[in-house]
Coordinates of C-alpha atoms in Angstrom, one line a residue:
M1 CA -115.4 -78.6 -116.7
R2 CA -115.7 -77.5 -120.3
R3 CA -116.7 -81.7 -121.2
L4 CA -118.6 -82.6 -118.5
A5 CA -121.0 -79.1 -119.5
A6 CA -121.4 -80.4 -122.8
V7 CA -122.5 -83.4 -121.4
C8 CA -125.2 -81.7 -119.1
Q9 CA -126.3 -80.0 -121.9
S10 CA -126.9 -82.9 -124.2
A11 CA -128.5 -84.7 -121.2
A12 CA -130.8 -82.0 -121.1
R13 CA -131.4 -82.1 -124.4
C14 CA -132.4 -86.1 -124.6
Y15 CA -134.4 -85.4 -121.4
R16 CA -136.1 -82.2 -123.2
G17 CA -137.0 -84.3 -126.2
G18 CA -138.3 -87.2 -124.2
S19 CA -138.3 -90.8 -123.3
I20 CA -138.6 -93.7 -126.0
S21 CA -142.1 -94.9 -125.8
A22 CA -143.1 -98.7 -126.0
E23 CA -146.8 -97.6 -127.3
P24 CA -147.3 -98.9 -130.8
R25 CA -148.7 -95.5 -132.8
I26 CA -152.1 -95.1 -133.7
N27 CA -154.3 -93.7 -136.6
D28 CA -153.0 -89.9 -136.6
R29 CA -149.4 -90.7 -135.3
I30 CA -148.6 -93.0 -137.8
R31 CA -146.8 -90.4 -140.4
V32 CA -145.6 -93.0 -143.4
P33 CA -147.4 -92.8 -146.9
E34 CA -148.4 -96.0 -147.6
V35 CA -149.1 -99.1 -145.1
R36 CA -149.5 -102.8 -145.1
L37 CA -152.9 -103.6 -143.9
V38 CA -154.6 -106.2 -142.2
G39 CA -157.6 -106.7 -141.0
P40 CA -159.7 -106.8 -138.2
S41 CA -160.2 -110.9 -138.6
G42 CA -156.4 -111.3 -139.8
E43 CA -156.8 -110.7 -143.8
Q44 CA -154.3 -109.2 -145.8
V45 CA -155.8 -106.4 -147.3
G46 CA -152.4 -105.3 -148.7
I47 CA -150.6 -101.9 -149.0
V48 CA -152.9 -99.3 -149.3
P49 CA -152.0 -95.1 -148.5
L50 CA -152.3 -93.5 -145.0
A51 CA -155.0 -91.8 -145.4
K52 CA -157.3 -94.8 -146.8
A53 CA -156.4 -97.0 -143.1
L54 CA -157.8 -94.3 -141.6
E55 CA -161.0 -94.1 -143.1
L56 CA -161.4 -98.6 -143.2
A57 CA -160.5 -97.4 -139.8
Q58 CA -163.4 -95.0 -138.9
E59 CA -166.1 -97.1 -141.4
Y60 CA -164.8 -100.0 -139.1
D61 CA -165.3 -98.1 -135.4
L62 CA -161.6 -99.2 -134.9
D63 CA -158.1 -98.2 -134.7
L64 CA -155.2 -98.5 -136.8
V65 CA -152.6 -100.0 -135.1
E66 CA -149.2 -100.6 -136.1
V67 CA -147.6 -103.7 -135.9
A68 CA -144.4 -104.2 -136.9
A69 CA -143.0 -100.5 -137.3
N70 CA -139.3 -102.2 -138.7
A71 CA -141.0 -103.2 -142.0
R72 CA -141.2 -101.9 -145.5
P73 CA -143.9 -100.5 -145.7
P74 CA -145.1 -100.6 -141.7
V75 CA -147.7 -103.8 -140.8
C76 CA -150.7 -101.7 -139.4
K77 CA -153.7 -103.6 -138.2
L78 CA -157.6 -102.6 -137.3
M79 CA -158.5 -103.5 -134.2
D80 CA -160.0 -102.5 -131.3
Y81 CA -156.6 -100.9 -129.2
G82 CA -158.8 -100.4 -125.6
K83 CA -160.0 -103.5 -125.5
F84 CA -157.1 -105.5 -126.6
K85 CA -154.8 -103.9 -124.1
Y86 CA -157.0 -105.2 -121.8
E87 CA -156.7 -109.0 -122.5
S88 CA -152.9 -108.0 -122.8
A89 CA -153.1 -106.2 -119.0
M90 CA -155.2 -109.7 -118.1
K91 CA -152.7 -112.5 -120.0
A92 CA -149.8 -110.9 -117.7
R93 CA -151.5 -110.9 -114.6
E94 CA -152.7 -114.5 -115.0
A95 CA -149.1 -115.2 -116.5
R96 CA -147.6 -113.7 -113.1
K97 CA -150.4 -115.8 -111.4
N98 CA -149.6 -119.3 -112.8
Q99 CA -145.4 -118.1 -112.6
A100 CA -143.2 -120.4 -110.0
H101 CA -141.1 -118.8 -107.3
T102 CA -138.1 -120.4 -106.6
V103 CA -138.8 -120.4 -102.5
I104 CA -135.8 -121.9 -99.9
K105 CA -137.5 -122.7 -96.9
E106 CA -135.3 -123.5 -93.8
M107 CA -135.6 -125.8 -90.6
K108 CA -132.9 -125.4 -87.8
L109 CA -132.2 -129.0 -85.2
R110 CA -130.2 -129.0 -82.6
P111 CA -127.6 -132.8 -82.8
K112 CA -129.6 -134.4 -79.8
I113 CA -132.9 -133.2 -80.7
D114 CA -135.5 -135.0 -79.0
P115 CA -137.5 -138.0 -81.3
H116 CA -141.1 -136.0 -80.5
D117 CA -139.2 -132.5 -82.6
Y118 CA -137.9 -134.9 -84.5
D119 CA -140.9 -136.1 -85.9
T120 CA -142.7 -132.7 -85.8
K121 CA -140.1 -131.0 -87.7
K122 CA -139.7 -133.7 -90.6
G123 CA -143.1 -133.1 -90.8
H124 CA -142.4 -129.7 -91.9
V125 CA -139.8 -130.9 -94.1
V126 CA -142.4 -133.1 -96.0
R127 CA -144.8 -130.3 -96.3
F128 CA -142.2 -127.9 -97.7
L129 CA -141.0 -130.6 -100.3
K130 CA -144.3 -131.6 -101.5
Q131 CA -144.7 -127.6 -102.0
G132 CA -142.0 -127.9 -104.8
D133 CA -139.4 -125.8 -102.0
K134 CA -136.4 -126.5 -101.3
V135 CA -135.8 -127.1 -97.9
K136 CA -132.1 -125.4 -95.5
I137 CA -131.1 -127.1 -93.2
T138 CA -129.3 -126.3 -90.2
I139 CA -128.1 -127.8 -87.6
M140 CA -127.3 -125.6 -84.7
F141 CA -123.8 -127.0 -81.8
R142 CA -123.4 -125.7 -78.8
G143 CA -120.6 -125.5 -76.7
R144 CA -119.0 -129.1 -76.8
E145 CA -121.0 -130.3 -79.1
Q146 CA -118.7 -128.4 -81.4
S147 CA -116.6 -131.1 -81.4
R148 CA -119.0 -134.0 -82.4
P149 CA -119.5 -132.8 -85.6
E150 CA -120.4 -136.6 -86.6
L151 CA -123.8 -135.9 -84.7
G152 CA -124.9 -133.3 -87.5
Y153 CA -123.6 -135.3 -90.4
R154 CA -125.5 -138.4 -88.9
L155 CA -128.6 -136.7 -87.9
L156 CA -128.9 -134.8 -92.2
Q157 CA -127.7 -138.1 -93.2
R158 CA -130.8 -139.5 -91.5
L159 CA -133.2 -136.8 -92.3
A160 CA -132.4 -137.3 -96.2
S161 CA -133.3 -140.4 -95.8
D162 CA -136.5 -140.4 -94.1
V163 CA -137.7 -138.1 -96.8
E164 CA -135.9 -139.3 -99.4
D165 CA -139.5 -140.5 -101.8
L166 CA -139.7 -136.3 -101.7
G167 CA -137.3 -134.5 -102.4
F168 CA -133.0 -135.2 -103.1
I169 CA -129.7 -133.7 -101.8
E170 CA -128.7 -131.1 -103.8
S171 CA -126.1 -129.5 -101.5
N172 CA -124.2 -131.6 -99.1
P173 CA -123.5 -131.2 -95.3
K174 CA -121.2 -128.8 -94.8
Q175 CA -119.6 -126.9 -91.7
D176 CA -120.3 -123.0 -91.7
G177 CA -119.1 -122.1 -88.1
R178 CA -121.1 -123.2 -85.6
N179 CA -123.5 -124.7 -88.2
M180 CA -123.6 -127.2 -90.3
I181 CA -126.1 -127.0 -93.6
M182 CA -127.3 -128.8 -96.2
V183 CA -130.0 -128.2 -98.6
L184 CA -132.6 -130.7 -99.8
G185 CA -133.8 -130.7 -103.1
P186 CA -137.7 -131.6 -104.1
H187 CA -138.5 -134.2 -106.3
K188 CA -141.6 -132.2 -107.6
K189 CA -141.3 -129.0 -109.9
K190 CA -143.5 -126.1 -107.8
T191 CA -145.4 -125.5 -111.1
E192 CA -146.2 -129.1 -111.0
A193 CA -146.9 -128.8 -107.3
M194 CA -149.0 -125.7 -107.7
A195 CA -151.0 -127.5 -110.2
E196 CA -152.0 -130.2 -108.1
A197 CA -152.6 -128.4 -104.8
R198 CA -155.4 -126.4 -106.8
E199 CA -157.1 -129.5 -108.2
A200 CA -157.7 -131.0 -104.2
Q201 CA -158.6 -127.7 -103.6
A202 CA -161.0 -127.4 -106.5
A203 CA -161.9 -131.4 -105.7
R204 CA -162.7 -130.8 -102.1
K205 CA -165.1 -127.1 -103.1
A206 CA -167.2 -129.1 -106.1
G207 CA -167.6 -132.4 -103.4
R208 CA -169.2 -130.6 -100.2
D209 CA -170.1 -127.2 -99.4
P210 CA -167.5 -125.4 -97.6
K211 CA -169.4 -124.8 -95.0
A212 CA -169.4 -128.4 -94.1
L213 CA -165.5 -129.0 -94.3
T214 CA -163.5 -130.6 -91.5
D215 CA -161.1 -128.9 -89.6
E216 CA -158.6 -131.3 -91.3
A217 CA -160.2 -129.9 -94.8
Q218 CA -159.6 -126.4 -93.3
A219 CA -155.8 -126.9 -92.1
D220 CA -155.3 -128.6 -96.3
E221 CA -156.6 -125.5 -97.6
A222 CA -154.5 -123.4 -95.9
R223 CA -151.4 -125.2 -96.4
T224 CA -152.3 -124.9 -99.8
D225 CA -152.2 -121.3 -99.5
E226 CA -148.9 -121.2 -98.2
A227 CA -147.4 -123.1 -101.1
E228 CA -148.5 -120.6 -103.8
A229 CA -147.6 -117.8 -101.3
P230 CA -143.9 -116.9 -102.6
A231 CA -142.3 -115.7 -99.8
E232 CA -140.7 -117.4 -97.2
T233 CA -141.3 -118.4 -94.2
P234 CA -138.6 -119.7 -91.5
A235 CA -139.8 -122.6 -89.5
E236 CA -137.4 -121.8 -86.4
G237 CA -135.4 -124.1 -83.9

């Protein structure tokens, strides 16, 4: 109990002390006698007393920002800190926007699927692979079909052969209870697919007035938006 009480008191002292901030120290928060100063354009000013550095910051109407606290003496730069934070946030936002998300789509088929349904399902798989997504193919067996796993295996091999120009077998067919599962991986990386989709969309908008887009072009744009969405959208069989 005494040890537990001591731990709690220690935690309380840490809590009262506040959390460690990731923000750099600026202006009067900097507590060192001298700094290695970098000017607004990146020029090396040299080692100067802190008071002199703060005076220069006021003259330039800028902030004195500590950019390398572990250096001896610490390195500080004259900059507009508010503008710097805003630009950094915008860059991080743009990086997240262009980040490729690994998405696994799912397509479910029956062993004795109708030819028309097969073509429809294959069309979805082709679209997913073109978007740079992986596709999990699930063959669902029911009743006596469970005694004929070769039907599912042959169907999976047929599908893989039909889309071999766009994807490859990443995970070979394997039995999982009443289902047989295979995973197809795209030849094209997700980032490449997203870049091509954006270029195609920009070319359409530059070449024609949006009001004159045909139904087919509008469908293509919808598929482009889906390609950039990270959420999984399984296609049920």
